[in-house]
mmCIF file of C-alpha atoms and ligand atoms in Angstrom:
data_model
loop_
_atom_site.group_PDB
_atom_site.id
_atom_site.type_symbol
_atom_site.label_atom_id
_atom_site.label_comp_id
_atom_site.label_asym_id
_atom_site.label_seq_id
_atom_site.Cartn_x
_atom_site.Cartn_y
_atom_site.Cartn_z
ATOM 1 C CA MET L 1427 -22.494 -8.982 26.645
ATOM 2 C CA LYS L 1428 -22.788 -7.022 23.397
ATOM 3 C CA THR L 1429 -24.175 -8.350 20.116
ATOM 4 C CA PHE L 1430 -22.165 -8.641 16.900
ATOM 5 C CA GLU L 1431 -24.208 -5.701 15.518
ATOM 6 C CA GLU L 1432 -23.159 -3.544 18.446
ATOM 7 C CA LEU L 1433 -19.499 -4.321 17.762
ATOM 8 C CA GLY L 1434 -19.807 -2.410 14.481
ATOM 9 C CA LEU L 1435 -19.689 -5.192 11.885
ATOM 10 C CA SER L 1436 -21.344 -4.789 8.503
ATOM 11 C CA GLU L 1437 -24.307 -6.681 7.107
ATOM 12 C CA PRO L 1438 -22.508 -9.266 4.917
ATOM 13 C CA ILE L 1439 -20.379 -10.354 7.862
ATOM 14 C CA LEU L 1440 -23.301 -10.364 10.280
ATOM 15 C CA ARG L 1441 -25.182 -12.597 7.870
ATOM 16 C CA ALA L 1442 -22.248 -15.007 7.575
ATOM 17 C CA VAL L 1443 -21.631 -15.345 11.325
ATOM 18 C CA GLY L 1444 -25.387 -15.733 11.876
ATOM 19 C CA GLU L 1445 -25.461 -18.612 9.426
ATOM 20 C CA LEU L 1446 -22.484 -20.198 11.179
ATOM 21 C CA GLY L 1447 -24.593 -20.242 14.338
ATOM 22 C CA TYR L 1448 -22.630 -17.633 16.250
ATOM 23 C CA VAL L 1449 -25.272 -16.111 18.538
ATOM 24 C CA GLU L 1450 -23.102 -13.714 20.513
ATOM 25 C CA PRO L 1451 -19.435 -12.666 20.493
ATOM 26 C CA MET L 1452 -16.987 -14.623 22.603
ATOM 27 C CA PRO L 1453 -15.072 -12.511 25.199
ATOM 28 C CA VAL L 1454 -11.920 -12.079 23.092
ATOM 29 C CA GLN L 1455 -14.102 -10.978 20.166
ATOM 30 C CA GLU L 1456 -15.994 -8.455 22.261
ATOM 31 C CA ALA L 1457 -12.696 -6.999 23.439
ATOM 32 C CA VAL L 1458 -10.765 -7.055 20.168
ATOM 33 C CA ILE L 1459 -13.246 -6.368 17.337
ATOM 34 C CA PRO L 1460 -14.138 -2.754 18.262
ATOM 35 C CA ALA L 1461 -10.457 -1.965 18.836
ATOM 36 C CA LEU L 1462 -9.417 -3.296 15.433
ATOM 37 C CA LEU L 1463 -12.321 -1.571 13.678
ATOM 38 C CA GLY L 1464 -11.350 1.683 15.351
ATOM 39 C CA GLU L 1465 -7.984 3.331 15.282
ATOM 40 C CA ASP L 1466 -4.887 1.921 13.618
ATOM 41 C CA GLY L 1467 -2.249 0.522 15.925
ATOM 42 C CA ASP L 1468 -0.787 -2.672 17.302
ATOM 43 C CA LEU L 1469 -2.728 -5.070 19.478
ATOM 44 C CA VAL L 1470 -1.728 -8.181 21.418
ATOM 45 C CA ALA L 1471 -4.466 -10.625 22.453
ATOM 46 C CA LEU L 1472 -3.851 -13.522 24.810
ATOM 47 C CA ALA L 1473 -6.468 -16.261 24.875
ATOM 48 C CA GLN L 1474 -6.480 -20.048 24.931
ATOM 49 C CA THR L 1475 -6.925 -22.130 21.792
ATOM 50 C CA GLY L 1476 -10.591 -22.522 20.879
ATOM 51 C CA THR L 1477 -11.771 -19.237 22.347
ATOM 52 C CA GLY L 1478 -12.613 -17.497 19.068
ATOM 53 C CA LYS L 1479 -9.408 -15.658 18.221
ATOM 54 C CA THR L 1480 -9.654 -16.286 14.480
ATOM 55 C CA ALA L 1481 -12.884 -14.320 14.198
ATOM 56 C CA ALA L 1482 -11.580 -11.724 16.671
ATOM 57 C CA TYR L 1483 -8.904 -10.612 14.198
ATOM 58 C CA GLY L 1484 -10.476 -12.085 11.049
ATOM 59 C CA LEU L 1485 -13.748 -10.163 11.027
ATOM 60 C CA PRO L 1486 -12.081 -6.716 11.331
ATOM 61 C CA LEU L 1487 -9.510 -7.773 8.737
ATOM 62 C CA LEU L 1488 -12.293 -8.582 6.287
ATOM 63 C CA GLU L 1489 -14.033 -5.276 7.079
ATOM 64 C CA ARG L 1490 -10.830 -3.377 6.327
ATOM 65 C CA THR L 1491 -10.038 -5.172 3.067
ATOM 66 C CA ASP L 1492 -10.718 -3.168 -0.075
ATOM 67 C CA VAL L 1493 -11.952 -5.753 -2.574
ATOM 68 C CA VAL L 1494 -11.539 -3.327 -5.479
ATOM 69 C CA ARG L 1495 -7.776 -3.252 -4.982
ATOM 70 C CA PRO L 1496 -6.391 -6.491 -6.426
ATOM 71 C CA GLU L 1497 -3.174 -6.734 -4.404
ATOM 72 C CA PRO L 1498 -2.488 -8.420 -1.020
ATOM 73 C CA GLN L 1499 -3.460 -6.059 1.787
ATOM 74 C CA ALA L 1500 -3.030 -8.367 4.774
ATOM 75 C CA VAL L 1501 -0.786 -11.236 5.810
ATOM 76 C CA VAL L 1502 -1.667 -13.734 8.522
ATOM 77 C CA LEU L 1503 1.389 -15.659 9.718
ATOM 78 C CA CYS L 1504 0.964 -18.936 11.576
ATOM 79 C CA PRO L 1505 3.211 -21.832 12.611
ATOM 80 C CA THR L 1506 1.767 -24.887 10.834
ATOM 81 C CA ARG L 1507 0.143 -26.057 7.633
ATOM 82 C CA GLU L 1508 -2.899 -27.301 9.584
ATOM 83 C CA LEU L 1509 -3.491 -23.968 11.245
ATOM 84 C CA CYS L 1510 -2.902 -22.162 7.944
ATOM 85 C CA LEU L 1511 -5.625 -24.191 6.227
ATOM 86 C CA GLN L 1512 -7.966 -23.827 9.198
ATOM 87 C CA ILE L 1513 -7.569 -20.033 9.265
ATOM 88 C CA ALA L 1514 -8.133 -19.760 5.508
ATOM 89 C CA THR L 1515 -11.253 -21.926 5.766
ATOM 90 C CA ASP L 1516 -12.609 -19.828 8.636
ATOM 91 C CA LEU L 1517 -11.895 -16.537 6.845
ATOM 92 C CA ASN L 1518 -13.595 -17.848 3.709
ATOM 93 C CA ASP L 1519 -16.635 -18.787 5.798
ATOM 94 C CA TYR L 1520 -16.779 -15.280 7.264
ATOM 95 C CA ALA L 1521 -16.263 -13.706 3.815
ATOM 96 C CA ARG L 1522 -18.902 -15.743 1.986
ATOM 97 C CA TYR L 1523 -21.086 -12.673 1.339
ATOM 98 C CA ILE L 1524 -18.245 -10.337 0.403
ATOM 99 C CA ASP L 1525 -18.129 -10.605 -3.382
ATOM 100 C CA GLY L 1526 -14.710 -11.088 -4.923
ATOM 101 C CA LEU L 1527 -12.679 -11.238 -1.723
ATOM 102 C CA ARG L 1528 -9.874 -13.759 -2.178
ATOM 103 C CA ILE L 1529 -7.965 -15.484 0.616
ATOM 104 C CA GLN L 1530 -4.969 -17.641 -0.268
ATOM 105 C CA PRO L 1531 -3.214 -20.073 2.095
ATOM 106 C CA VAL L 1532 0.470 -20.838 1.405
ATOM 107 C CA TYR L 1533 2.451 -23.286 3.519
ATOM 108 C CA GLY L 1534 5.469 -25.559 3.348
ATOM 109 C CA GLY L 1535 5.404 -29.283 2.672
ATOM 110 C CA SER L 1536 3.164 -28.901 -0.358
ATOM 111 C CA SER L 1537 3.695 -28.083 -4.056
ATOM 112 C CA ILE L 1538 4.919 -24.522 -4.430
ATOM 113 C CA GLN L 1539 3.903 -24.475 -8.098
ATOM 114 C CA SER L 1540 0.189 -24.699 -7.397
ATOM 115 C CA GLN L 1541 0.546 -22.006 -4.715
ATOM 116 C CA ILE L 1542 2.372 -19.801 -7.243
ATOM 117 C CA ARG L 1543 -0.465 -20.238 -9.736
ATOM 118 C CA SER L 1544 -3.051 -19.423 -7.070
ATOM 119 C CA LEU L 1545 -1.217 -16.294 -5.926
ATOM 120 C CA LYS L 1546 -0.877 -15.115 -9.519
ATOM 121 C CA ARG L 1547 -4.657 -15.260 -9.845
ATOM 122 C CA GLY L 1548 -4.775 -12.639 -7.078
ATOM 123 C CA ALA L 1549 -5.270 -12.597 -3.312
ATOM 124 C CA HIS L 1550 -6.379 -9.884 -0.918
ATOM 125 C CA ILE L 1551 -5.312 -11.800 2.184
ATOM 126 C CA ILE L 1552 -2.387 -14.253 2.335
ATOM 127 C CA VAL L 1553 -2.364 -16.802 5.163
ATOM 128 C CA ALA L 1554 1.138 -18.223 5.394
ATOM 129 C CA THR L 1555 3.738 -20.170 7.270
ATOM 130 C CA PRO L 1556 6.866 -17.985 7.464
ATOM 131 C CA GLY L 1557 9.360 -20.086 5.489
ATOM 132 C CA ARG L 1558 7.079 -20.612 2.508
ATOM 133 C CA LEU L 1559 6.131 -16.942 2.419
ATOM 134 C CA ILE L 1560 9.797 -15.946 2.253
ATOM 135 C CA ASP L 1561 10.344 -18.417 -0.586
ATOM 136 C CA LEU L 1562 7.412 -16.902 -2.498
ATOM 137 C CA MET L 1563 8.650 -13.364 -1.793
ATOM 138 C CA GLU L 1564 12.120 -14.243 -3.096
ATOM 139 C CA ARG L 1565 10.558 -15.632 -6.268
ATOM 140 C CA GLY L 1566 8.718 -12.333 -6.704
ATOM 141 C CA VAL L 1567 5.319 -14.037 -6.521
ATOM 142 C CA ALA L 1568 4.190 -12.814 -3.119
ATOM 143 C CA ARG L 1569 4.330 -9.014 -3.395
ATOM 144 C CA LEU L 1570 3.779 -7.356 -0.059
ATOM 145 C CA ASP L 1571 4.190 -3.688 -1.056
ATOM 146 C CA ALA L 1572 0.522 -2.914 -0.401
ATOM 147 C CA VAL L 1573 0.171 -4.904 2.850
ATOM 148 C CA ARG L 1574 -1.254 -2.754 5.631
ATOM 149 C CA TYR L 1575 -2.054 -5.416 8.244
ATOM 150 C CA VAL L 1576 -0.016 -8.269 9.674
ATOM 151 C CA VAL L 1577 -1.408 -10.855 12.071
ATOM 152 C CA MET L 1578 0.817 -13.270 13.962
ATOM 153 C CA ASP L 1579 -1.438 -16.120 15.017
ATOM 154 C CA GLU L 1580 0.051 -18.325 17.745
ATOM 155 C CA ALA L 1581 3.061 -15.999 17.825
ATOM 156 C CA ASP L 1582 4.407 -17.781 20.922
ATOM 157 C CA GLU L 1583 4.363 -21.085 19.068
ATOM 158 C CA MET L 1584 6.109 -19.565 16.030
ATOM 159 C CA LEU L 1585 8.900 -18.306 18.292
ATOM 160 C CA ASN L 1586 9.135 -21.701 20.034
ATOM 161 C CA MET L 1587 9.524 -23.343 16.632
ATOM 162 C CA GLY L 1588 12.473 -21.092 15.746
ATOM 163 C CA PHE L 1589 10.717 -18.855 13.230
ATOM 164 C CA SER L 1590 11.919 -15.596 14.785
ATOM 165 C CA GLU L 1591 14.511 -14.899 12.070
ATOM 166 C CA SER L 1592 11.989 -15.586 9.300
ATOM 167 C CA ILE L 1593 9.405 -13.380 11.001
ATOM 168 C CA ASP L 1594 11.916 -10.510 11.277
HETATM 169 P P1 AMP S 774 -10.928 -20.379 17.246
HETATM 170 O O1 AMP S 774 -10.414 -20.130 18.615
HETATM 171 O O2 AMP S 774 -10.902 -19.179 16.379
HETATM 172 O O3 AMP S 774 -10.286 -21.586 16.604
HETATM 173 O O4 AMP S 774 -12.500 -20.758 17.390
HETATM 174 C C1 AMP S 774 -12.906 -21.912 18.091
HETATM 175 C C2 AMP S 774 -14.265 -22.390 17.609
HETATM 176 O O5 AMP S 774 -15.285 -21.508 18.052
HETATM 177 C C3 AMP S 774 -14.393 -22.488 16.107
HETATM 178 O O6 AMP S 774 -15.063 -23.699 15.810
HETATM 179 C C4 AMP S 774 -15.273 -21.293 15.735
HETATM 180 O O7 AMP S 774 -16.039 -21.570 14.595
HETATM 181 C C5 AMP S 774 -16.137 -21.127 16.958
HETATM 182 N N1 AMP S 774 -16.577 -19.752 17.227
HETATM 183 C C6 AMP S 774 -15.863 -18.612 17.066
HETATM 184 N N2 AMP S 774 -16.572 -17.548 17.464
HETATM 185 C C7 AMP S 774 -17.773 -18.008 17.888
HETATM 186 C C8 AMP S 774 -18.940 -17.393 18.440
HETATM 187 N N3 AMP S 774 -19.022 -16.070 18.619
HETATM 188 N N4 AMP S 774 -19.973 -18.175 18.786
HETATM 189 C C9 AMP S 774 -19.894 -19.524 18.620
HETATM 190 N N5 AMP S 774 -18.831 -20.174 18.115
HETATM 191 C C10 AMP S 774 -17.772 -19.435 17.756
#
């Protein structure tokens, strides 16, 4: 089993995961983190709920985010409001020592106006349910021109819930 240091993560992230009590990477993290920190390309990871997938994609995503650029660089799509909030909370925990990095959750069933205001203040990473993201794109608020990374969390569940057209 490798350590988080050996996976190639930087000091601010190592400090954050240390404070969260993560002693060693979980198997999906050990497999995925070096791959996502390395070459560009697509990756599919299959692992049960609760096995550490959020950090597996989240830590490399944070490493690859350029805080100096103010526009959204990554989108994380997920099926439900609950998961959306959970992912955003986790990413914020991991990013606590990365100054100025902004993560914004947007999801249906909640006031779009407050989400519009938040997005206008700037976000590097948008965590979204598909329908609400499309709504925000159509209103010109969510601008995805500079997005380089897309994560589909619980992709199987999103397809089961009929989101395939929205995802396309
Ligand atoms: P997830 O599958 O991403 O929802 O993670 C499941 C739980 O495991 C969450 O409570 C995480 O905070 C926790 N977790 C993730 N990675 C680690 C790790 N390397 N060591 C200990 N706990 C972890």
